[in-house]
mmCIF file of C-alpha atoms and ligand atoms in Angstrom:
data_model
loop_
_atom_site.group_PDB
_atom_site.id
_atom_site.type_symbol
_atom_site.label_atom_id
_atom_site.label_comp_id
_atom_site.label_asym_id
_atom_site.label_seq_id
_atom_site.Cartn_x
_atom_site.Cartn_y
_atom_site.Cartn_z
ATOM 1 C CA MET A 1 -40.365 -15.645 -19.792
ATOM 2 C CA SER A 2 -39.141 -12.662 -18.101
ATOM 3 C CA HIS A 3 -35.546 -11.579 -17.060
ATOM 4 C CA ARG A 4 -35.780 -9.841 -13.928
ATOM 5 C CA VAL A 5 -32.545 -8.130 -13.003
ATOM 6 C CA LYS A 6 -31.174 -5.861 -10.295
ATOM 7 C CA CYS A 7 -30.096 -2.368 -11.421
ATOM 8 C CA LEU A 8 -26.561 -1.791 -10.259
ATOM 9 C CA TYR A 9 -27.131 1.922 -9.490
ATOM 10 C CA CYS A 10 -30.460 2.336 -8.161
ATOM 11 C CA GLY A 11 -31.041 -1.352 -6.697
ATOM 12 C CA GLU A 12 -34.422 -1.684 -8.213
ATOM 13 C CA GLN A 13 -35.606 -4.885 -9.744
ATOM 14 C CA PHE A 14 -36.773 -4.762 -13.191
ATOM 15 C CA ASP A 15 -37.127 -6.838 -16.504
ATOM 16 C CA ARG A 16 -34.527 -6.290 -18.868
ATOM 17 C CA ASP A 17 -36.604 -7.417 -21.860
ATOM 18 C CA ILE A 18 -39.105 -4.728 -21.153
ATOM 19 C CA GLU A 19 -37.196 -1.725 -19.974
ATOM 20 C CA PRO A 20 -34.268 -0.082 -21.801
ATOM 21 C CA THR A 21 -31.320 -2.036 -19.985
ATOM 22 C CA LYS A 22 -27.578 -1.503 -20.038
ATOM 23 C CA GLN A 23 -25.630 -4.636 -19.750
ATOM 24 C CA ILE A 24 -22.571 -3.773 -17.379
ATOM 25 C CA SER A 25 -20.609 -7.125 -17.264
ATOM 26 C CA ALA A 26 -21.728 -10.697 -17.712
ATOM 27 C CA ARG A 27 -24.257 -10.645 -14.601
ATOM 28 C CA ARG A 28 -24.337 -7.039 -14.061
ATOM 29 C CA TYR A 29 -27.302 -4.913 -15.477
ATOM 30 C CA ALA A 30 -28.544 -1.234 -14.962
ATOM 31 C CA HIS A 31 -31.331 0.774 -16.143
ATOM 32 C CA MET A 32 -30.201 2.666 -19.296
ATOM 33 C CA LYS A 33 -31.184 5.875 -17.626
ATOM 34 C CA CYS A 34 -29.299 5.053 -14.389
ATOM 35 C CA TRP A 35 -26.216 4.013 -16.559
ATOM 36 C CA GLU A 36 -26.514 7.174 -18.704
ATOM 37 C CA ASN A 37 -26.660 9.245 -15.182
ATOM 38 C CA HIS A 38 -23.893 7.559 -13.680
ATOM 39 C CA VAL A 39 -21.360 8.236 -16.929
ATOM 40 C CA ALA A 40 -22.677 11.855 -17.086
ATOM 41 C CA ASN A 41 -21.557 12.196 -13.338
ATOM 42 C CA MET A 42 -18.168 10.664 -13.824
ATOM 43 C CA SER A 43 -15.084 12.842 -13.832
ATOM 44 C CA GLN A 44 -12.795 12.423 -16.560
ATOM 45 C CA GLU A 45 -10.311 10.421 -14.488
ATOM 46 C CA GLU A 46 -13.024 8.030 -13.411
ATOM 47 C CA ARG A 47 -14.101 7.491 -16.831
ATOM 48 C CA ASP A 48 -10.196 6.924 -17.987
ATOM 49 C CA ILE A 49 -9.851 4.287 -15.124
ATOM 50 C CA GLU A 50 -13.001 2.474 -16.222
ATOM 51 C CA ALA A 51 -11.776 2.405 -19.535
ATOM 52 C CA PHE A 52 -8.342 1.116 -18.462
ATOM 53 C CA TYR A 53 -10.054 -1.802 -16.613
ATOM 54 C CA ASP A 54 -12.360 -2.634 -19.044
ATOM 55 C CA TYR A 55 -9.629 -2.712 -21.881
ATOM 56 C CA THR A 56 -7.134 -4.856 -19.688
ATOM 57 C CA LYS A 57 -9.880 -7.226 -18.576
ATOM 58 C CA LYS A 58 -10.903 -7.797 -22.281
ATOM 59 C CA LEU A 59 -6.872 -7.941 -23.480
ATOM 60 C CA PHE A 60 -5.758 -10.836 -20.946
ATOM 61 C CA GLY A 61 -8.964 -12.812 -20.821
ATOM 62 C CA GLU A 62 -8.768 -15.801 -18.616
ATOM 63 C CA ASP A 63 -5.197 -14.786 -17.927
ATOM 64 C CA TYR A 64 -5.942 -11.464 -16.652
ATOM 65 C CA ASN A 65 -4.343 -10.846 -12.962
ATOM 66 C CA TYR A 66 -6.687 -7.976 -11.683
ATOM 67 C CA ILE A 67 -4.776 -7.778 -8.481
ATOM 68 C CA LEU A 68 -1.359 -7.313 -9.845
ATOM 69 C CA THR A 69 -2.760 -4.975 -12.484
ATOM 70 C CA LYS A 70 -4.289 -2.536 -9.975
ATOM 71 C CA LYS A 71 -1.161 -2.504 -7.913
ATOM 72 C CA LEU A 72 0.988 -1.864 -10.940
ATOM 73 C CA ALA A 73 -1.345 0.584 -12.406
ATOM 74 C CA GLU A 74 -1.404 2.582 -9.122
ATOM 75 C CA ARG A 75 2.149 2.488 -8.789
ATOM 76 C CA TYR A 76 2.914 3.792 -12.293
ATOM 77 C CA VAL A 77 0.538 6.760 -11.647
ATOM 78 C CA LYS A 78 2.061 7.670 -8.406
ATOM 79 C CA GLU A 79 5.649 6.893 -9.314
ATOM 80 C CA ASN A 80 6.136 7.455 -13.018
ATOM 81 C CA ASN A 81 3.355 10.208 -13.304
ATOM 82 C CA TYR A 82 1.445 7.968 -16.109
ATOM 83 C CA THR A 83 -2.086 8.592 -16.755
ATOM 84 C CA TYR A 84 -4.545 5.864 -17.222
ATOM 85 C CA SER A 85 -5.528 7.089 -20.716
ATOM 86 C CA GLY A 86 -1.723 7.123 -21.560
ATOM 87 C CA MET A 87 -1.370 3.434 -20.103
ATOM 88 C CA LEU A 88 -4.525 2.211 -22.127
ATOM 89 C CA LYS A 89 -2.960 3.807 -25.276
ATOM 90 C CA THR A 90 0.387 2.308 -24.554
ATOM 91 C CA LEU A 91 -1.217 -1.454 -24.372
ATOM 92 C CA LYS A 92 -3.163 -0.720 -27.689
ATOM 93 C CA TRP A 93 -0.135 0.378 -29.343
ATOM 94 C CA TYR A 94 2.102 -2.474 -27.875
ATOM 95 C CA TYR A 95 -0.534 -5.184 -28.458
ATOM 96 C CA GLU A 96 -2.732 -4.231 -31.415
ATOM 97 C CA LYS A 97 -0.615 -1.815 -33.435
ATOM 98 C CA GLU A 98 2.838 -3.692 -33.089
ATOM 99 C CA GLY A 99 1.248 -6.948 -32.555
ATOM 100 C CA ASN A 100 3.349 -8.288 -29.739
ATOM 101 C CA SER A 101 2.470 -11.584 -28.134
ATOM 102 C CA LEU A 102 0.688 -11.643 -24.589
ATOM 103 C CA ASP A 103 2.562 -14.812 -23.595
ATOM 104 C CA LYS A 104 5.100 -12.954 -21.422
ATOM 105 C CA SER A 105 2.675 -10.484 -20.044
ATOM 106 C CA ASN A 106 1.560 -12.990 -16.924
ATOM 107 C CA GLY A 107 -1.942 -11.351 -17.462
ATOM 108 C CA SER A 108 -0.758 -7.955 -16.651
ATOM 109 C CA ILE A 109 0.927 -4.765 -17.316
ATOM 110 C CA GLY A 110 4.421 -4.839 -16.401
ATOM 111 C CA ILE A 111 5.449 -3.944 -19.941
ATOM 112 C CA ILE A 112 4.111 -0.446 -19.621
ATOM 113 C CA PRO A 113 7.318 1.441 -18.378
ATOM 114 C CA TYR A 114 9.297 -0.249 -20.918
ATOM 115 C CA VAL A 115 7.570 1.063 -23.784
ATOM 116 C CA TYR A 116 5.492 4.103 -22.642
ATOM 117 C CA LYS A 117 7.941 6.720 -24.229
ATOM 118 C CA GLN A 118 7.769 4.786 -27.433
ATOM 119 C CA ALA A 119 4.087 4.634 -27.554
ATOM 120 C CA LEU A 120 3.855 8.164 -26.671
ATOM 121 C CA ASN A 121 5.945 9.223 -29.529
ATOM 122 C CA TYR A 122 3.954 7.218 -31.912
ATOM 123 C CA TYR A 123 0.548 8.929 -30.862
ATOM 124 C CA TYR A 124 2.182 12.213 -30.860
ATOM 125 C CA ALA A 125 3.437 12.163 -34.389
ATOM 126 C CA LEU A 126 -0.184 11.021 -35.300
ATOM 127 C CA TYR A 127 -1.619 13.842 -33.467
ATOM 128 C CA GLN A 128 0.491 16.290 -35.190
ATOM 129 C CA ALA A 129 -0.401 14.736 -38.577
ATOM 130 C CA GLN A 130 -3.776 15.234 -37.759
ATOM 131 C CA LEU A 131 -3.460 18.896 -36.780
ATOM 132 C CA VAL A 132 -1.498 19.562 -39.868
ATOM 133 C CA ASN A 133 -4.420 17.771 -41.865
ATOM 134 C CA GLN A 134 -6.986 20.058 -39.789
ATOM 135 C CA GLU A 135 -5.056 23.241 -40.725
ATOM 136 C CA LYS A 136 -4.754 22.638 -44.435
ATOM 137 C CA ASP A 137 -8.547 23.039 -44.309
ATOM 138 C CA ILE A 138 -8.647 26.073 -42.611
ATOM 139 C CA SER A 139 -7.035 29.078 -44.201
ATOM 140 C CA ASN A 140 -7.259 31.118 -40.691
ATOM 141 C CA PHE A 141 -4.700 30.009 -38.368
ATOM 142 C CA THR A 142 -6.528 31.728 -35.146
ATOM 143 C CA ILE A 143 -9.623 29.842 -35.885
ATOM 144 C CA SER A 144 -7.765 26.488 -36.123
ATOM 145 C CA LYS A 145 -6.233 27.188 -32.876
ATOM 146 C CA GLU A 146 -9.624 27.606 -31.232
ATOM 147 C CA LYS A 147 -10.502 24.266 -32.940
ATOM 148 C CA VAL A 148 -7.722 22.496 -31.165
ATOM 149 C CA VAL A 149 -8.696 23.996 -27.653
ATOM 150 C CA GLU A 150 -12.281 22.506 -28.262
ATOM 151 C CA ILE A 151 -10.861 19.290 -28.816
ATOM 152 C CA GLU A 152 -9.527 19.224 -25.524
ATOM 153 C CA SER A 153 -12.508 19.998 -23.579
ATOM 154 C CA PRO A 154 -12.855 17.691 -20.587
ATOM 155 C CA ARG A 155 -15.896 15.743 -22.213
ATOM 156 C CA VAL A 156 -13.988 14.290 -25.122
ATOM 157 C CA TYR A 157 -12.281 11.126 -24.104
ATOM 158 C CA VAL A 158 -9.292 11.048 -26.269
ATOM 159 C CA ARG A 159 -6.575 13.411 -25.092
ATOM 160 C CA PRO A 160 -3.343 14.608 -27.091
ATOM 161 C CA PRO A 161 -0.456 12.268 -26.012
ATOM 162 C CA HIS A 162 1.700 15.124 -24.903
ATOM 163 C CA MET A 163 -0.723 15.268 -21.727
ATOM 164 C CA TRP A 164 -0.046 11.868 -20.842
ATOM 165 C CA LEU A 165 2.822 12.826 -18.501
ATOM 166 C CA GLU A 166 1.105 14.838 -15.994
ATOM 167 C CA GLU A 167 4.206 16.982 -15.175
ATOM 168 C CA GLU A 168 4.757 17.987 -18.809
ATOM 169 C CA ASP A 169 3.507 21.492 -20.397
ATOM 170 C CA ASN A 170 0.570 21.310 -22.347
ATOM 171 C CA GLU A 171 1.907 23.506 -24.860
HETATM 172 ZN ZN1 ZN B 201 -31.756 1.897 -12.046
#
């Protein structure tokens, strides 16, 4: 039995049992190659936005309120200068690390402004601890500084938490 699907990016029909396939969501598929091209051409912000919506969708499951989440997320970015990766990390910290219940969430992200700074502090401490550990292994401080710059290259998804607030200095 063949499983013919339509590629989300090039629109071509293909058999997902024969060709290398990426499943995008429950009913959306793409050629692996087309998907890889798509990802390669995305900007860092587009990746962050996609990761944010992927995560919130999974987190809230059946209760997910996409319309409200989109509205709030756009407002927080505009009015609070939050970033999508910062908001995602805040939710991870609040629900996964702190183990808070989803009961009062109404399927959306209204908690973020109340805990963003706390989450940021948590990740910042973690980040600094990692730097300290890295420096322990490297005797020459100049070399270790270069390593830090490498970590911040735009192709790497995880950014240090002090970059969450866009107006903040990177140093
Ligand atoms: Zn394709």
